[in-house]
PDB file of C-alpha atoms in Angstrom:
ATOM      1  CA  MET S  97      56.967 -31.311 284.616  1.00 43.00           C
ATOM      2  CA  GLU S  98      58.943 -29.201 287.172  1.00 52.00           C
ATOM      3  CA  LYS S  99      58.821 -31.878 289.723  1.00 60.00           C
ATOM      4  CA  GLY S 100      61.050 -34.170 287.554  1.00 66.00           C
ATOM      5  CA  TRP S 101      63.566 -31.838 286.808  1.00 78.00           C
ATOM      6  CA  THR S 102      63.985 -29.980 289.903  1.00 78.00           C
ATOM      7  CA  PRO S 103      66.262 -32.621 291.448  1.00 79.00           C
ATOM      8  CA  PHE S 104      68.472 -32.694 288.212  1.00 82.00           C
ATOM      9  CA  PHE S 105      68.767 -28.981 288.511  1.00 90.00           C
ATOM     10  CA  ASP S 106      69.745 -29.277 291.844  1.00 90.00           C
ATOM     11  CA  HIS S 107      72.573 -31.477 290.687  1.00 90.00           C
ATOM     12  CA  LEU S 108      73.787 -29.167 288.365  1.00 93.00           C
ATOM     13  CA  ARG S 109      73.375 -26.252 290.950  1.00 92.00           C
ATOM     14  CA  LEU S 110      75.764 -28.165 293.362  1.00 93.00           C
ATOM     15  CA  TYR S 111      78.107 -29.045 290.501  1.00 95.00           C
ATOM     16  CA  LEU S 112      78.461 -25.566 289.331  1.00 95.00           C
ATOM     17  CA  THR S 113      78.890 -24.248 292.868  1.00 95.00           C
ATOM     18  CA  TYR S 114      81.208 -26.645 294.284  1.00 95.00           C
ATOM     19  CA  PHE S 115      82.870 -28.814 291.485  1.00 96.00           C
ATOM     20  CA  PRO S 116      83.292 -26.613 288.211  1.00 95.00           C
ATOM     21  CA  GLY S 117      85.513 -28.131 285.459  1.00 94.00           C
ATOM     22  CA  GLN S 118      86.278 -31.028 287.977  1.00 95.00           C
ATOM     23  CA  ARG S 119      86.518 -34.263 286.376  1.00 95.00           C
ATOM     24  CA  VAL S 120      83.640 -36.961 287.878  1.00 96.00           C
ATOM     25  CA  THR S 121      83.688 -40.425 288.553  1.00 97.00           C
ATOM     26  CA  SER S 122      79.900 -41.976 288.939  1.00 97.00           C
ATOM     27  CA  LEU S 123      78.796 -44.217 291.429  1.00 97.00           C
ATOM     28  CA  SER S 124      75.291 -45.922 290.477  1.00 96.00           C
ATOM     29  CA  THR S 125      73.504 -48.932 291.630  1.00 96.00           C
ATOM     30  CA  ASP S 126      69.851 -49.729 292.185  1.00 96.00           C
ATOM     31  CA  ALA S 127      67.631 -52.360 293.508  1.00 96.00           C
ATOM     32  CA  ASP S 128      64.422 -53.691 293.569  1.00 96.00           C
ATOM     33  CA  VAL S 129      62.354 -53.257 296.819  1.00 95.00           C
ATOM     34  CA  SER S 130      58.730 -54.262 297.788  1.00 94.00           C
ATOM     35  CA  GLY S 131      56.690 -51.602 298.665  1.00 94.00           C
ATOM     36  CA  ALA S 132      55.638 -47.812 297.605  1.00 95.00           C
ATOM     37  CA  PRO S 133      58.228 -45.531 296.616  1.00 96.00           C
ATOM     38  CA  VAL S 134      57.271 -43.212 299.574  1.00 96.00           C
ATOM     39  CA  ALA S 135      57.488 -45.996 301.845  1.00 96.00           C
ATOM     40  CA  VAL S 136      61.116 -47.024 300.317  1.00 96.00           C
ATOM     41  CA  SER S 137      62.200 -43.466 300.655  1.00 96.00           C
ATOM     42  CA  ALA S 138      61.086 -43.203 304.223  1.00 96.00           C
ATOM     43  CA  ALA S 139      63.351 -46.492 305.083  1.00 96.00           C
ATOM     44  CA  ILE S 140      66.104 -44.645 303.284  1.00 96.00           C
ATOM     45  CA  ARG S 141      65.960 -41.614 305.235  1.00 96.00           C
ATOM     46  CA  ASP S 142      65.479 -43.437 308.551  1.00 95.00           C
ATOM     47  CA  GLU S 143      68.505 -46.038 307.736  1.00 93.00           C
ATOM     48  CA  LEU S 144      70.643 -42.859 307.265  1.00 94.00           C
ATOM     49  CA  GLY S 145      69.097 -40.553 309.909  1.00 95.00           C
ATOM     50  CA  ILE S 146      68.368 -38.039 307.291  1.00 97.00           C
ATOM     51  CA  ALA S 147      65.816 -35.451 308.776  1.00 96.00           C
ATOM     52  CA  GLU S 148      66.113 -32.053 307.257  1.00 97.00           C
ATOM     53  CA  VAL S 149      67.780 -29.857 304.486  1.00 97.00           C
ATOM     54  CA  GLY S 150      71.027 -28.325 306.115  1.00 97.00           C
ATOM     55  CA  GLN S 151      71.514 -31.635 308.369  1.00 97.00           C
ATOM     56  CA  ALA S 152      75.108 -32.884 308.664  1.00 98.00           C
ATOM     57  CA  VAL S 153      74.770 -36.581 308.088  1.00 97.00           C
ATOM     58  CA  ASP S 154      76.911 -39.575 307.856  1.00 95.00           C
ATOM     59  CA  VAL S 155      75.981 -41.416 304.867  1.00 93.00           C
ATOM     60  CA  ARG S 156      77.418 -45.011 305.375  1.00 91.00           C
ATOM     61  CA  GLY S 157      80.788 -43.407 305.928  1.00 92.00           C
ATOM     62  CA  MET S 158      80.797 -40.390 303.866  1.00 95.00           C
ATOM     63  CA  ARG S 159      80.184 -37.279 305.687  1.00 97.00           C
ATOM     64  CA  GLY S 160      78.171 -34.055 303.988  1.00 97.00           C
ATOM     65  CA  GLU S 161      75.293 -31.943 304.320  1.00 98.00           C
ATOM     66  CA  VAL S 162      71.755 -32.726 303.266  1.00 98.00           C
ATOM     67  CA  GLU S 163      70.938 -30.318 299.934  1.00 96.00           C
ATOM     68  CA  ARG S 164      67.600 -31.395 299.205  1.00 95.00           C
ATOM     69  CA  LEU S 165      65.139 -33.733 300.816  1.00 95.00           C
ATOM     70  CA  GLY S 166      61.903 -34.463 298.633  1.00 93.00           C
ATOM     71  CA  GLU S 167      59.132 -37.214 298.994  1.00 93.00           C
ATOM     72  CA  THR S 168      60.996 -39.507 297.351  1.00 94.00           C
ATOM     73  CA  ASP S 169      64.601 -38.312 296.952  1.00 95.00           C
ATOM     74  CA  VAL S 170      67.289 -36.960 299.124  1.00 96.00           C
ATOM     75  CA  LEU S 171      70.473 -34.968 297.753  1.00 96.00           C
ATOM     76  CA  VAL S 172      73.617 -34.963 299.947  1.00 97.00           C
ATOM     77  CA  ARG S 173      76.658 -32.701 299.148  1.00 97.00           C
ATOM     78  CA  LEU S 174      79.649 -35.020 300.355  1.00 97.00           C
ATOM     79  CA  THR S 175      82.641 -33.292 302.017  1.00 97.00           C
ATOM     80  CA  GLU S 176      84.742 -36.449 303.381  1.00 95.00           C
ATOM     81  CA  PRO S 177      86.510 -38.714 302.491  1.00 95.00           C
ATOM     82  CA  ILE S 178      85.707 -37.842 298.725  1.00 96.00           C
ATOM     83  CA  PRO S 179      84.365 -34.504 297.835  1.00 97.00           C
ATOM     84  CA  GLY S 180      81.040 -34.895 295.517  1.00 97.00           C
ATOM     85  CA  MET S 181      77.236 -35.495 295.862  1.00 97.00           C
ATOM     86  CA  LEU S 182      75.076 -38.547 296.239  1.00 97.00           C
ATOM     87  CA  ALA S 183      71.332 -38.681 295.377  1.00 96.00           C
ATOM     88  CA  LEU S 184      69.166 -41.587 296.555  1.00 96.00           C
ATOM     89  CA  PHE S 185      65.857 -41.685 295.083  1.00 95.00           C
ATOM     90  CA  THR S 186      62.799 -44.185 294.186  1.00 95.00           C
ATOM     91  CA  PHE S 187      60.403 -44.599 291.671  1.00 93.00           C
ATOM     92  CA  ASP S 188      57.498 -47.084 291.295  1.00 96.00           C
ATOM     93  CA  LYS S 189      58.009 -50.032 288.510  1.00 96.00           C
ATOM     94  CA  GLY S 190      54.367 -51.263 289.357  1.00 94.00           C
ATOM     95  CA  ASP S 191      52.982 -54.295 290.904  1.00 94.00           C
ATOM     96  CA  GLY S 192      54.220 -53.032 294.082  1.00 92.00           C
ATOM     97  CA  VAL S 193      57.978 -52.836 293.091  1.00 95.00           C
ATOM     98  CA  THR S 194      59.771 -49.767 293.755  1.00 96.00           C
ATOM     99  CA  SER S 195      63.416 -49.142 292.307  1.00 96.00           C
ATOM    100  CA  ALA S 196      65.486 -47.693 294.759  1.00 96.00           C
ATOM    101  CA  ARG S 197      68.362 -46.039 293.314  1.00 96.00           C
ATOM    102  CA  VAL S 198      71.917 -44.476 294.414  1.00 96.00           C
ATOM    103  CA  GLU S 199      73.699 -41.799 291.979  1.00 96.00           C
ATOM    104  CA  GLY S 200      76.802 -40.445 293.250  1.00 96.00           C
ATOM    105  CA  TYR S 201      79.149 -38.006 291.846  1.00 97.00           C
ATOM    106  CA  LEU S 202      82.452 -37.845 293.026  1.00 97.00           C
ATOM    107  CA  PHE S 203      85.550 -35.508 292.445  1.00 97.00           C
ATOM    108  CA  SER S 204      88.857 -36.914 293.353  1.00 95.00           C
ATOM    109  CA  SER S 205      91.786 -38.812 292.014  1.00 95.00           C
ATOM    110  CA  ASP S 206      91.008 -41.547 294.372  1.00 94.00           C
ATOM    111  CA  ALA S 207      87.204 -41.525 293.435  1.00 96.00           C
ATOM    112  CA  PRO S 208      87.700 -44.514 291.000  1.00 97.00           C
ATOM    113  CA  ASN S 209      89.005 -47.077 293.637  1.00 96.00           C
ATOM    114  CA  PHE S 210      86.464 -45.835 295.988  1.00 95.00           C
ATOM    115  CA  VAL S 211      83.657 -46.489 293.681  1.00 96.00           C
ATOM    116  CA  GLU S 212      84.975 -49.806 293.050  1.00 95.00           C
ATOM    117  CA  ARG S 213      85.307 -50.677 296.593  1.00 94.00           C
ATOM    118  CA  GLU S 214      81.965 -49.131 297.724  1.00 94.00           C
ATOM    119  CA  ARG S 215      79.179 -50.038 294.896  1.00 95.00           C
ATOM    120  CA  PRO S 216      78.629 -53.396 295.712  1.00 96.00           C
ATOM    121  CA  ALA S 217      78.094 -52.651 299.581  1.00 95.00           C
ATOM    122  CA  TRP S 218      75.479 -49.891 298.499  1.00 95.00           C
ATOM    123  CA  GLN S 219      73.819 -52.588 296.226  1.00 94.00           C
ATOM    124  CA  ASP S 220      73.593 -54.840 299.082  1.00 95.00           C
ATOM    125  CA  TRP S 221      72.368 -51.832 301.419  1.00 95.00           C
ATOM    126  CA  LEU S 222      69.400 -50.978 299.040  1.00 94.00           C
ATOM    127  CA  LYS S 223      68.564 -54.760 298.384  1.00 92.00           C
ATOM    128  CA  ASN S 224      68.209 -54.954 302.566  1.00 92.00           C
ATOM    129  CA  LEU S 225      65.929 -52.100 302.885  1.00 90.00           C
ATOM    130  CA  VAL S 226      62.710 -53.033 304.544  1.00 86.00           C
ATOM    131  CA  PRO S 227      60.212 -50.428 304.053  1.00 87.00           C
ATOM    132  CA  ALA S 228      57.314 -49.704 306.869  1.00 78.00           C
ATOM    133  CA  VAL S 229      54.207 -51.394 306.015  1.00 68.00           C
TER     134      VAL S 229
END
């Protein structure tokens, strides 16, 4: 049970540490990808150049720091251009299909416009992931 809840507690920890009381705009999208969740997660990390916790990263034009790196999930605290957090994770849907998801929580008055502009690009990016066989 702890394994499933730990990422959500990390989201809460980041919110309480960096964004308490701020209004959030959500960025949420997903795509079905052929392959196992671990392989799809590895493709996500490889595409974004994510290797370790504490690493400074550029995640498709958003800069931040890796806060969590699990077997099937990544959590990045974003600093620019909009502060927030971005969770990328995968789970098995069965029959060789994995759901790859992006869940962003952005804290800025510019966030709604940013999300409207970026959500389709994230969905296309997820759809085009090619995990190693």
